[in-house]
Tab-separated table of C-alpha atoms in Angstrom:
chain	number	residue	atom	x	y	z
C	1	LYS	CA	0.078	-0.020	0.066
C	2	ALA	CA	1.061	3.730	-0.702
C	3	GLY	CA	2.348	5.561	2.181
C	4	VAL	CA	0.480	8.914	3.565
C	5	THR	CA	1.339	11.614	1.139
C	6	GLN	CA	1.666	15.422	1.903
C	7	THR	CA	1.333	18.044	-0.467
C	8	PRO	CA	3.536	20.484	-0.599
C	9	ARG	CA	6.668	19.220	0.764
C	10	TYR	CA	7.643	22.929	1.128
C	11	LEU	CA	5.975	25.911	1.210
C	12	ILE	CA	7.405	29.766	2.217
C	13	LYS	CA	4.807	32.309	2.651
C	14	THR	CA	4.404	35.926	4.482
C	15	ARG	CA	3.113	36.932	7.349
C	16	GLY	CA	-0.695	37.805	7.097
C	17	GLN	CA	-1.463	35.277	4.208
C	18	GLN	CA	-3.036	32.098	4.495
C	19	VAL	CA	-1.842	28.065	3.671
C	20	THR	CA	-3.861	24.814	2.799
C	21	LEU	CA	-1.738	21.454	3.518
C	22	SER	CA	-3.064	18.489	1.967
C	23	CYS	CA	-3.001	15.028	3.132
C	24	SER	CA	-3.832	11.558	1.236
C	25	PRO	CA	-4.078	8.697	4.206
C	26	ILE	CA	-3.251	5.044	3.419
C	27	SER	CA	-5.737	3.437	1.749
C	28	GLY	CA	-8.447	2.490	4.332
C	29	HIS	CA	-7.723	4.376	7.009
C	30	ARG	CA	-10.164	6.690	8.090
C	31	SER	CA	-8.497	8.540	10.707
C	32	VAL	CA	-6.308	11.610	10.118
C	33	SER	CA	-4.385	13.635	12.484
C	34	TRP	CA	-2.471	16.582	12.231
C	35	TYR	CA	0.565	17.470	14.193
C	36	GLN	CA	2.807	20.756	14.122
C	37	GLN	CA	6.384	20.313	15.068
C	38	THR	CA	8.458	22.953	16.522
C	39	PRO	CA	11.896	23.039	17.641
C	40	GLY	CA	10.748	24.612	20.947
C	41	GLN	CA	7.662	23.208	21.348
C	42	GLY	CA	8.265	19.524	19.923
C	43	LEU	CA	5.430	17.728	18.435
C	44	GLN	CA	1.958	19.613	19.250
C	45	PHE	CA	-1.516	17.744	18.408
C	46	LEU	CA	-3.687	20.091	16.402
C	47	PHE	CA	-6.887	18.021	15.557
C	48	GLU	CA	-7.985	14.416	14.397
C	49	TYR	CA	-10.649	13.619	11.668
C	50	PHE	CA	-12.702	10.764	11.504
C	51	SER	CA	-15.275	10.166	8.530
C	52	GLU	CA	-15.740	14.065	7.979
C	53	THR	CA	-16.135	14.698	11.680
C	54	GLN	CA	-13.211	16.617	14.139
C	55	ARG	CA	-13.370	14.061	17.030
C	56	ASN	CA	-10.685	16.286	19.112
C	57	LYS	CA	-8.809	19.200	18.785
C	58	GLY	CA	-5.571	20.681	20.394
C	59	ASN	CA	-4.761	24.158	21.977
C	60	PHE	CA	-4.181	26.228	19.033
C	61	PRO	CA	-5.862	29.662	17.950
C	62	GLY	CA	-8.863	29.628	15.318
C	63	ARG	CA	-6.868	30.542	12.663
C	64	PHE	CA	-6.012	26.547	12.517
C	65	SER	CA	-8.611	24.668	11.029
C	66	GLY	CA	-8.952	21.485	9.049
C	67	ARG	CA	-11.344	19.472	7.187
C	68	GLN	CA	-11.776	15.748	6.090
C	69	PHE	CA	-13.390	14.889	2.762
C	70	SER	CA	-15.996	11.618	2.101
C	71	ASN	CA	-12.431	9.773	0.760
C	72	SER	CA	-10.551	10.678	3.805
C	73	ARG	CA	-8.357	12.639	2.168
C	74	SER	CA	-7.572	16.150	4.881
C	75	GLU	CA	-7.017	19.468	4.191
C	76	MET	CA	-5.304	22.069	7.311
C	77	ASN	CA	-5.725	25.536	6.746
C	78	VAL	CA	-3.752	28.279	8.781
C	79	SER	CA	-5.030	31.851	8.259
C	80	THR	CA	-2.924	34.988	9.154
C	81	LEU	CA	-0.117	33.401	9.243
C	82	GLU	CA	2.303	34.425	11.951
C	83	LEU	CA	6.316	33.901	11.995
C	84	GLY	CA	5.607	31.568	14.961
C	85	ASP	CA	3.996	29.178	12.482
C	86	SER	CA	7.035	28.151	10.824
C	87	ALA	CA	7.225	24.506	11.456
C	88	LEU	CA	6.910	21.055	10.124
C	89	TYR	CA	3.223	19.951	9.840
C	90	LEU	CA	2.868	16.400	9.801
C	91	CYS	CA	-0.141	14.390	8.905
C	92	ALA	CA	-0.976	10.732	10.446
C	93	SER	CA	-3.539	8.133	9.095
C	94	SER	CA	-4.867	5.078	11.129
C	95	ALA	CA	-7.044	2.329	10.675
C	96	PRO	CA	-9.643	2.397	14.026
C	97	THR	CA	-9.148	-0.703	16.152
C	98	GLY	CA	-11.267	0.323	19.059
C	99	ASP	CA	-8.204	1.833	21.174
C	100	LYS	CA	-8.395	5.455	22.462
C	101	VAL	CA	-5.245	6.321	20.124
C	102	ASP	CA	-4.252	3.767	16.925
C	103	THR	CA	-0.818	3.231	15.831
C	104	GLN	CA	-0.350	6.450	13.754
C	105	TYR	CA	1.306	6.136	10.035
C	106	PHE	CA	3.035	9.496	9.425
C	107	GLY	CA	3.791	11.295	6.044
C	108	PRO	CA	6.909	13.138	5.286
C	109	GLY	CA	5.676	16.554	6.335
C	110	THR	CA	4.974	20.043	4.993
C	111	ARG	CA	8.188	21.996	5.979
C	112	LEU	CA	6.248	25.777	5.996
C	113	THR	CA	8.442	28.494	6.478
C	114	VAL	CA	6.641	31.909	7.066
C	115	LEU	CA	8.698	35.256	6.235
J	1	SER	CA	1.737	21.011	26.864
J	2	GLN	CA	3.644	17.823	26.565
J	3	GLN	CA	2.461	14.093	28.198
J	4	GLY	CA	5.884	12.368	28.209
J	5	GLU	CA	9.304	13.666	29.121
J	6	GLU	CA	12.749	11.570	27.750
J	7	ASP	CA	15.413	10.974	29.341
J	8	PRO	CA	18.541	11.506	28.621
J	9	GLN	CA	17.911	14.777	25.945
J	10	ALA	CA	20.702	13.146	23.674
J	11	LEU	CA	22.981	9.999	23.582
J	12	SER	CA	26.237	9.052	22.082
J	13	ILE	CA	27.113	5.409	21.481
J	14	GLN	CA	29.710	3.669	19.661
J	15	GLU	CA	28.273	1.002	17.088
J	16	GLY	CA	27.430	-2.293	18.682
J	17	GLU	CA	26.671	-0.583	21.941
J	18	ASN	CA	23.269	-0.666	23.456
J	19	ALA	CA	21.348	2.589	23.902
J	20	THR	CA	18.838	2.851	26.213
J	21	MET	CA	16.143	5.952	26.803
J	22	ASN	CA	13.306	6.634	29.275
J	23	CYS	CA	10.017	8.281	28.963
J	24	SER	CA	7.907	9.364	31.833
J	25	TYR	CA	4.197	10.221	31.692
J	26	LYS	CA	1.668	12.147	33.894
J	27	THR	CA	-1.618	10.389	33.076
J	28	SER	CA	-3.225	7.098	33.357
J	29	ILE	CA	-2.869	5.574	29.649
J	30	ASN	CA	-4.439	2.832	27.591
J	31	ASN	CA	-1.141	2.411	25.694
J	32	LEU	CA	2.453	3.966	25.153
J	33	GLN	CA	3.625	4.158	21.443
J	34	TRP	CA	7.542	4.393	20.640
J	35	TYR	CA	8.386	6.053	17.555
J	36	ARG	CA	11.319	7.279	15.240
J	37	GLN	CA	12.247	10.386	13.416
J	38	ASN	CA	15.146	10.775	11.141
J	39	SER	CA	16.411	14.153	10.620
J	40	GLY	CA	13.390	15.915	10.192
J	41	ARG	CA	11.199	13.815	8.428
J	42	GLY	CA	7.984	12.155	9.112
J	43	LEU	CA	7.893	9.664	12.001
J	44	VAL	CA	8.007	5.745	11.892
J	45	HIS	CA	6.541	3.675	14.439
J	46	LEU	CA	8.665	1.041	16.622
J	47	ILE	CA	6.367	-0.449	18.671
J	48	LEU	CA	3.125	-0.176	20.943
J	49	ILE	CA	2.604	-1.565	24.696
J	50	ARG	CA	-0.663	-1.935	26.356
J	51	SER	CA	-0.983	-0.719	29.866
J	52	ASN	CA	-1.737	-4.435	30.687
J	53	GLU	CA	1.856	-5.695	29.327
J	54	ARG	CA	5.354	-5.214	31.231
J	55	GLU	CA	7.341	-6.074	28.521
J	56	LYS	CA	7.752	-6.061	24.667
J	57	HIS	CA	10.399	-7.123	21.744
J	58	SER	CA	10.667	-6.259	18.396
J	59	GLY	CA	13.655	-6.993	16.707
J	60	ARG	CA	16.644	-5.323	18.552
J	61	LEU	CA	13.941	-3.570	20.297
J	62	ARG	CA	13.020	-4.165	23.579
J	63	VAL	CA	10.395	-1.533	25.433
J	64	THR	CA	8.970	-2.346	28.961
J	65	LEU	CA	6.178	-0.167	30.607
J	66	ASP	CA	5.682	0.393	34.888
J	67	THR	CA	2.285	1.861	34.807
J	68	SER	CA	3.014	2.262	38.906
J	69	LYS	CA	5.622	4.763	38.178
J	70	LYS	CA	4.110	6.071	35.127
J	71	SER	CA	7.263	5.339	33.116
J	72	SER	CA	8.654	3.184	29.977
J	73	SER	CA	12.318	2.567	28.587
J	74	LEU	CA	13.327	1.631	25.286
J	75	LEU	CA	16.433	-0.652	24.567
J	76	ILE	CA	18.164	-0.612	21.159
J	77	THR	CA	20.511	-3.791	21.407
J	78	ALA	CA	23.867	-3.678	18.996
J	79	SER	CA	23.154	-0.197	17.545
J	80	ARG	CA	23.924	0.611	14.031
J	81	ALA	CA	24.845	3.644	12.273
J	82	ALA	CA	21.117	3.714	10.785
J	83	ASP	CA	19.903	4.268	14.387
J	84	THR	CA	21.134	7.847	14.499
J	85	ALA	CA	17.619	9.134	14.833
J	86	SER	CA	15.102	11.181	17.452
J	87	TYR	CA	12.976	8.868	19.209
J	88	PHE	CA	9.800	9.784	21.073
J	89	CYS	CA	7.329	8.244	23.182
J	90	ALA	CA	3.787	9.127	23.052
J	91	THR	CA	0.905	8.338	25.138
J	92	ASP	CA	-3.287	8.333	24.727
J	93	GLU	CA	-3.636	10.804	27.285
J	94	ASP	CA	-6.953	11.669	25.244
J	95	ASP	CA	-9.397	10.174	23.298
J	96	TYR	CA	-8.037	10.165	19.687
J	97	LYS	CA	-5.255	12.367	20.728
J	98	LEU	CA	-1.567	11.070	20.961
J	99	SER	CA	0.711	13.305	23.109
J	100	PHE	CA	4.233	13.227	22.252
J	101	GLY	CA	7.658	13.748	24.742
J	102	ALA	CA	10.133	15.720	23.870
J	103	GLY	CA	12.623	13.454	22.167
J	104	THR	CA	15.854	11.670	22.867
J	105	THR	CA	18.306	12.135	19.995
J	106	VAL	CA	20.685	9.355	19.584
J	107	THR	CA	24.016	9.260	17.628
J	108	VAL	CA	25.553	6.191	16.760
J	109	ARG	CA	29.336	6.385	16.029
J	110	ALA	CA	30.933	4.503	13.551
């Protein structure tokens, strides 16, 4: 099976702009999670979607939003970009097994740089 | 906020030696997972241990879990240069949410 894919891989934006990142999960996986990774804060959970419903959300401002489509593909959007939004954004998919959190399969990430 | 804390933050060992890293967490869990990350790339799942398990093996990896101490350890035996990476523990402190520790950076010297 193909792994989790994320597009684009690299992105440079300026403050105030908005950005949309895309994630295609492993075929058959219906849960998609997003994480932000920075040197200072480490890996922080953004949100999780299952069957187009957000089931949990991390402690991020409303500028960060996401959605999931009927084919399980997911997008996240960051509006009014700030310098501190520069980070590696990781998407992960999983096949629900009944656990609170299942094994996550990560994509390569999108490196966002805000100038 | 981060649920887990890894110790040490960094580790440098010679090829062939064993590497041990520890993880402590704060709340009760159903399972604990370990992941590896190479040079800012995506994370790779290594092993999952459930709260009712005390030890688990996978190849050269050995994970222990002590729920009374809220801690886990990851042992990599007979390390190789390819084991150079950052290692993270992660717990299910909340439904559908994986909480990661700060990670341990392991460098294996040839």
